[in-house]
Amino acid sequence: MDRLPTARRFVRRFVAGPALEDALAVAARLNADGVDAAVTHLGENVATAEEATGAADAYLKMLDEIGHRRLRAVASLKLTHLGLDLGESVCRVNLERVAAHGLTARTLVWVDMESSAYTDRTLELYRRLRPTYGNLACVVQSYLRRTAQDVEGLIEIGATVRLCKGAYREAPQLAFPDKRDVDLSYTRLLDRLLSADALARGVYPAFATHDEHLIGRAREQARAGGVAADRYEVQMLYGIRHDLHATLRAGGVQLRVLIPYGDDWYGYFMRRLAERPANLAFFFRQLLRT
Ligand code: FDA
């Protein structure tokens, strides 16, 4: 598909480019506009230990470059890219390498949340490593029925938590099938993460959404609770709702944009298409025209 110019152009809407350099150039531009960055090297479900080690190496290089260029940027990674399918120990070794490098560079490392097949293992590894690597941050998904309980556990340890809606296809026993329930769950979790009790325990919430209503809710709750602007942030994806950036920044909201790069864009791109039917229709219309 990436040999078709139309497809490549469309992928480029969501992916900075094939190389680290492409993502760092975007990060520098965003920084100049007062927006922070998170950089992710695309890849997931690797099949060999060599690939997993290679992925960790790419993150070490990324952290070095972020430091050299003095960018306001952090790393965001997937555990299956670091070898979780090959066994916990393979993944753990790689995650510790990246986390230790980030700790030295004083840079956060977000551990993305993948499908529910990985939720327990991801949270378990996060909980185990966080006492050593305080720069590790984790993600929860409001579509999962279990998340309210997971959030309580994360509040107890004063975690740095990204709250997103969730981007994988899940069974209705595990995830709310109705978007209204996902949004309601997001609202409840947002309120909980911004509560005085959670913040007093050291929780740092990041609200990852392009949903204006939910971003408004976070701002209102923060204002009502007297939460300082630097005690939480809003996160968005590269290529989505850039039109909101300037207004949010002007309103004093800390904003971070996640910038993906790399050749292994298929899974990421398909999730972006799937979460918005209009993208899919547009994409296929363009393909048919070529
Ligand atoms: P929603 O889907 O309701 O969209 C709200 C509005 O945003 C739409 O009306 C539209 O304007 C715009 N929009 C949203 N998606 C779009 C798209 N693909 N194309 C064009 N416009 C779009 N998920 C996960 O399972 N694990 C993770 O670790 C992460 N990490 C993550 C980090 C960051 C920084 C973000 C912003 C998101 C994630 N996600 C994620 C993805 C998340 O779960 C979710 O799938 C997307 O953010 C889309 O949901 P919204 O909250 O934007 O709401």
Coordinates of C-alpha atoms and ligand atoms in Angstrom, one line a residue:
M1 CA 0.0 0.0 0.0
D2 CA 2.8 2.5 0.7
R3 CA 3.9 2.3 -2.9
L4 CA 0.8 4.1 -3.9
P5 CA 1.4 7.9 -3.7
T6 CA -2.2 8.5 -2.5
A7 CA -1.9 6.0 0.3
R8 CA 1.5 7.3 1.3
R9 CA 0.1 10.9 1.5
F10 CA -2.7 9.7 3.7
V11 CA -0.5 7.8 6.0
R12 CA 1.7 10.9 6.3
R13 CA -1.3 12.7 7.8
F14 CA -0.9 10.6 10.9
V15 CA 2.8 9.6 10.8
A16 CA 5.7 12.1 10.7
G17 CA 7.8 10.0 8.3
P18 CA 10.0 7.0 8.2
A19 CA 12.9 8.4 10.2
L20 CA 13.5 9.6 13.8
E21 CA 14.7 12.9 12.2
D22 CA 11.1 13.4 10.8
A23 CA 9.5 13.1 14.2
L24 CA 12.1 15.3 15.9
A25 CA 11.6 18.0 13.2
V26 CA 7.9 18.0 14.0
A27 CA 8.6 18.1 17.7
A28 CA 10.8 21.1 17.3
R29 CA 8.1 22.9 15.4
L30 CA 5.5 22.1 18.0
N31 CA 7.9 23.2 20.8
A32 CA 8.3 26.5 19.1
D33 CA 4.5 26.9 19.3
G34 CA 4.5 26.1 23.0
V35 CA 3.4 22.5 22.6
D36 CA 5.3 19.6 24.2
A37 CA 5.9 16.3 22.3
A38 CA 5.9 12.6 22.9
V39 CA 7.7 10.5 20.3
T40 CA 6.8 6.9 19.4
H41 CA 8.8 4.6 17.1
L42 CA 6.1 2.6 15.4
G43 CA 6.1 -1.2 15.9
E44 CA 4.3 -3.8 17.8
N45 CA 4.1 -7.6 18.3
V46 CA 7.7 -8.3 17.3
A47 CA 8.5 -12.0 16.6
T48 CA 12.2 -12.2 17.6
A49 CA 14.4 -11.1 20.5
E50 CA 16.7 -9.3 18.0
E51 CA 13.8 -7.1 16.8
A52 CA 12.8 -6.3 20.5
T53 CA 16.4 -5.3 21.3
G54 CA 16.5 -3.2 18.1
A55 CA 13.3 -1.4 19.2
A56 CA 14.9 -0.6 22.6
D57 CA 18.0 0.6 20.9
A58 CA 15.9 3.0 18.8
Y59 CA 14.4 4.4 21.9
L60 CA 17.9 4.9 23.5
K61 CA 18.9 6.9 20.4
M62 CA 15.6 8.8 20.5
L63 CA 16.3 9.8 24.1
D64 CA 19.8 10.9 23.3
E65 CA 18.7 13.0 20.4
I66 CA 15.9 14.6 22.5
G67 CA 18.6 15.6 25.0
H68 CA 21.1 16.9 22.5
R69 CA 18.5 19.0 20.7
R70 CA 17.0 20.2 24.1
L71 CA 13.5 19.3 22.9
R72 CA 10.6 19.3 25.3
A73 CA 9.7 15.8 24.4
V74 CA 9.3 12.4 26.0
A75 CA 9.2 8.8 24.7
S76 CA 6.1 6.6 24.4
L77 CA 6.4 2.9 23.6
K78 CA 4.5 -0.4 23.3
L79 CA 5.5 -3.4 25.4
T80 CA 4.9 -5.8 22.5
H81 CA 7.4 -3.8 20.5
L82 CA 9.9 -4.6 23.3
G83 CA 9.1 -8.3 23.1
L84 CA 6.2 -8.9 25.5
D85 CA 4.9 -11.7 23.2
L86 CA 8.3 -13.5 23.6
G87 CA 8.1 -13.5 27.4
E88 CA 8.0 -11.1 30.3
S89 CA 11.8 -11.3 30.9
V90 CA 12.7 -10.3 27.3
C91 CA 10.4 -7.3 27.6
R92 CA 11.5 -6.4 31.0
V93 CA 15.2 -6.2 30.1
N94 CA 14.4 -3.9 27.2
L95 CA 12.0 -1.7 29.2
E96 CA 14.6 -1.3 32.0
R97 CA 17.2 -0.3 29.5
V98 CA 15.0 2.4 28.1
A99 CA 13.6 3.5 31.5
A100 CA 17.2 3.7 33.0
H101 CA 18.3 5.8 30.0
G102 CA 15.3 8.1 30.4
L103 CA 15.9 8.4 34.2
T104 CA 19.4 9.6 33.5
A105 CA 18.1 12.1 30.9
R106 CA 15.3 13.1 33.3
T107 CA 12.8 12.1 30.6
L108 CA 9.4 10.4 31.0
V109 CA 8.8 7.1 29.3
W110 CA 5.1 6.4 28.7
V111 CA 4.1 2.7 28.4
D112 CA 1.2 2.7 26.0
M113 CA -1.8 0.3 26.6
E114 CA -2.5 -2.2 24.0
S115 CA -5.4 -4.7 23.6
S116 CA -7.0 -6.3 26.7
A117 CA -4.8 -9.4 26.2
Y118 CA -1.9 -7.3 27.6
T119 CA -3.6 -5.2 30.3
D120 CA -2.7 -7.3 33.3
R121 CA 0.9 -7.9 32.2
T122 CA 1.4 -4.2 31.3
L123 CA 0.1 -2.9 34.6
E124 CA 1.9 -5.5 36.5
L125 CA 5.3 -4.7 34.9
Y126 CA 4.6 -1.0 35.4
R127 CA 3.9 -1.5 39.1
R128 CA 7.0 -3.6 39.6
L129 CA 9.4 -1.2 37.8
R130 CA 8.0 2.2 39.0
P131 CA 9.6 2.2 42.4
T132 CA 13.0 2.0 40.6
Y133 CA 12.1 4.1 37.6
G134 CA 10.0 7.0 38.7
N135 CA 10.0 8.3 35.1
L136 CA 7.7 5.5 33.9
A137 CA 4.2 6.5 33.1
C138 CA 1.2 4.3 32.2
V139 CA -2.0 4.4 30.2
V140 CA -5.6 3.3 31.0
Q141 CA -8.5 3.0 28.6
S142 CA -12.0 4.3 29.6
Y143 CA -13.7 1.7 27.3
L144 CA -12.6 -1.2 29.6
R145 CA -15.1 -2.1 32.3
R146 CA -12.2 -2.9 34.7
T147 CA -10.5 0.5 34.4
A148 CA -12.2 2.2 37.5
Q149 CA -10.6 -0.5 39.6
D150 CA -7.2 -0.2 37.9
V151 CA -7.3 3.6 38.4
E152 CA -7.8 3.1 42.2
G153 CA -4.6 1.0 42.2
L154 CA -2.7 3.6 40.3
I155 CA -3.9 6.4 42.5
E156 CA -2.6 4.5 45.5
I157 CA 1.0 4.5 44.1
G158 CA 0.7 8.2 42.9
A159 CA 1.2 7.2 39.2
T160 CA 1.6 9.3 36.2
V161 CA -1.4 8.2 34.1
R162 CA -2.6 8.9 30.6
L163 CA -6.4 8.4 30.3
C164 CA -7.6 7.5 26.7
K165 CA -10.8 6.0 25.4
G166 CA -9.1 2.9 23.9
A167 CA -8.4 2.0 20.3
Y168 CA -8.7 -1.8 20.0
R169 CA -11.6 -4.1 19.1
E170 CA -12.8 -5.6 22.4
A171 CA -15.5 -8.1 23.4
P172 CA -18.6 -6.4 25.0
Q173 CA -18.0 -8.4 28.2
L174 CA -14.7 -6.5 28.6
A175 CA -15.4 -3.1 27.0
F176 CA -18.4 -0.8 26.8
P177 CA -19.8 -1.3 23.2
D178 CA -21.7 2.0 23.3
K179 CA -19.7 5.2 22.7
R180 CA -21.9 7.1 25.3
D181 CA -20.8 4.7 28.0
V182 CA -17.2 5.0 27.0
D183 CA -17.5 8.8 27.3
L184 CA -19.3 8.6 30.6
S185 CA -16.6 6.3 31.9
Y186 CA -14.0 8.8 30.7
T187 CA -15.8 11.6 32.6
R188 CA -15.9 9.6 35.8
L189 CA -12.2 8.6 35.6
L190 CA -11.2 12.1 34.7
D191 CA -13.0 13.4 37.8
R192 CA -11.3 10.8 39.9
L193 CA -7.8 11.5 38.6
L194 CA -8.2 15.2 39.2
S195 CA -9.7 14.7 42.7
A196 CA -7.8 16.3 45.6
D197 CA -7.1 12.8 47.1
A198 CA -5.5 11.6 43.8
L199 CA -3.4 14.7 43.4
A200 CA -2.3 14.6 47.1
R201 CA -0.9 11.2 46.4
G202 CA 1.2 12.5 43.6
V203 CA -0.9 11.5 40.6
Y204 CA -0.1 13.4 37.4
P205 CA -3.0 12.9 34.9
A206 CA -2.7 13.3 31.2
F207 CA -6.0 13.5 29.3
A208 CA -5.4 12.0 25.9
T209 CA -8.4 12.9 23.7
H210 CA -9.5 15.2 20.9
D211 CA -13.0 15.3 22.4
E212 CA -13.7 19.0 23.0
H213 CA -16.4 18.2 25.5
L214 CA -14.0 16.1 27.6
I215 CA -11.2 18.5 27.4
G216 CA -13.6 21.2 28.6
R217 CA -14.6 19.0 31.4
A218 CA -11.0 18.5 32.5
R219 CA -10.4 22.3 32.4
E220 CA -13.6 23.0 34.4
Q221 CA -12.8 20.3 37.0
A222 CA -9.2 21.7 37.4
R223 CA -10.5 25.2 37.8
A224 CA -13.2 24.2 40.3
G225 CA -10.7 22.2 42.3
G226 CA -8.0 24.9 42.2
V227 CA -5.6 22.5 40.4
A228 CA -2.6 24.4 39.0
A229 CA -2.2 24.3 35.2
D230 CA 1.1 22.4 35.6
R231 CA -0.5 19.5 37.6
Y232 CA -2.1 17.9 34.5
E233 CA -1.9 18.0 30.7
V234 CA -4.0 17.3 27.6
Q235 CA -2.5 15.0 24.9
M236 CA -3.4 14.7 21.3
L237 CA -2.2 12.7 18.3
Y238 CA -0.2 14.1 15.4
G239 CA -2.5 14.9 12.5
I240 CA -5.7 15.2 14.5
R241 CA -7.4 18.4 15.7
H242 CA -4.3 20.7 15.3
D243 CA -6.9 23.5 15.0
L244 CA -7.4 23.2 18.8
H245 CA -3.8 23.7 19.7
A246 CA -3.6 27.5 19.7
T247 CA -6.8 28.0 21.7
L248 CA -5.8 25.5 24.3
R249 CA -2.3 27.0 24.7
A250 CA -3.8 30.5 24.9
G251 CA -6.1 29.2 27.7
G252 CA -3.0 28.1 29.6
V253 CA -3.5 24.4 29.1
Q254 CA -0.4 22.2 29.0
L255 CA -0.6 20.4 25.7
R256 CA 1.5 17.4 24.4
V257 CA 1.3 15.9 20.9
L258 CA 2.2 12.3 20.3
I259 CA 4.3 12.0 17.1
P260 CA 4.7 8.5 15.5
Y261 CA 7.5 7.7 13.0
G262 CA 8.8 4.6 11.3
D263 CA 8.0 2.2 8.6
D264 CA 5.8 -0.2 10.6
W265 CA 2.8 2.1 10.5
Y266 CA 0.1 -0.4 9.4
G267 CA -1.4 -1.2 12.8
Y268 CA -1.3 2.4 14.0
F269 CA -2.8 3.8 10.8
M270 CA -5.6 1.2 10.7
R271 CA -6.6 2.2 14.3
R272 CA -6.8 5.8 13.2
L273 CA -9.0 4.8 10.2
A274 CA -11.2 2.5 12.2
E275 CA -12.0 5.1 15.0
R276 CA -13.4 7.5 12.4
P277 CA -15.5 6.1 9.6
A278 CA -15.2 9.3 7.6
N279 CA -11.4 8.7 7.3
L280 CA -12.1 5.3 5.9
A281 CA -14.5 6.6 3.3
F282 CA -12.2 9.4 2.3
F283 CA -9.2 7.1 2.1
F284 CA -11.0 4.6 -0.2
R285 CA -12.5 7.4 -2.4
Q286 CA -9.0 8.7 -2.9
L287 CA -7.6 5.3 -3.7
L288 CA -10.3 4.6 -6.3
R289 CA -9.3 7.8 -8.0
T290 CA -5.7 6.8 -8.5
Ligands
FDA1 P1 -13.4 10.5 19.8 O1 -13.1 9.2 19.0 O2 -14.8 10.6 20.3 O3 -13.1 11.7 18.8 C1 -13.3 13.1 19.2 C2 -13.1 13.9 18.0 O4 -11.7 13.8 17.7 C3 -13.8 13.5 16.7 O5 -15.0 14.0 16.6 C4 -12.8 14.0 15.6 O6 -13.0 15.3 15.4 C5 -11.5 13.8 16.3 N1 -10.8 12.5 15.9 C6 -10.7 11.4 16.8 N2 -10.0 10.4 16.1 C7 -9.8 10.9 14.9 C8 -9.2 10.3 13.7 N3 -8.6 9.0 13.8 N4 -9.1 11.0 12.6 C9 -9.6 12.3 12.5 N5 -10.2 12.9 13.6 C10 -10.3 12.2 14.7 N6 -5.4 4.2 22.7 C11 -5.0 3.0 23.3 O7 -5.8 2.1 23.2 N7 -3.8 2.9 24.0 C12 -2.9 4.0 24.1 O8 -1.9 3.8 24.7 C13 -3.3 5.2 23.4 N8 -2.5 6.3 23.5 C14 -2.9 7.5 23.0 C15 -2.1 8.6 23.2 C16 -2.6 9.9 22.8 C17 -1.8 11.1 23.0 C18 -3.9 10.0 22.2 C19 -4.5 11.3 21.9 C20 -4.7 8.9 22.0 C21 -4.2 7.6 22.4 N9 -4.9 6.5 22.2 C22 -4.5 5.3 22.8 C23 -6.1 6.5 21.2 C24 -7.4 6.7 22.0 O9 -7.7 5.6 22.7 C25 -8.5 7.0 20.9 O10 -8.7 5.9 20.1 C26 -8.3 8.2 20.1 O11 -7.8 9.3 20.8 C27 -9.7 8.7 19.5 O12 -10.6 9.0 20.6 P2 -10.9 10.5 21.1 O13 -10.6 10.5 22.6 O14 -10.1 11.5 20.4 O15 -12.5 10.7 21.0

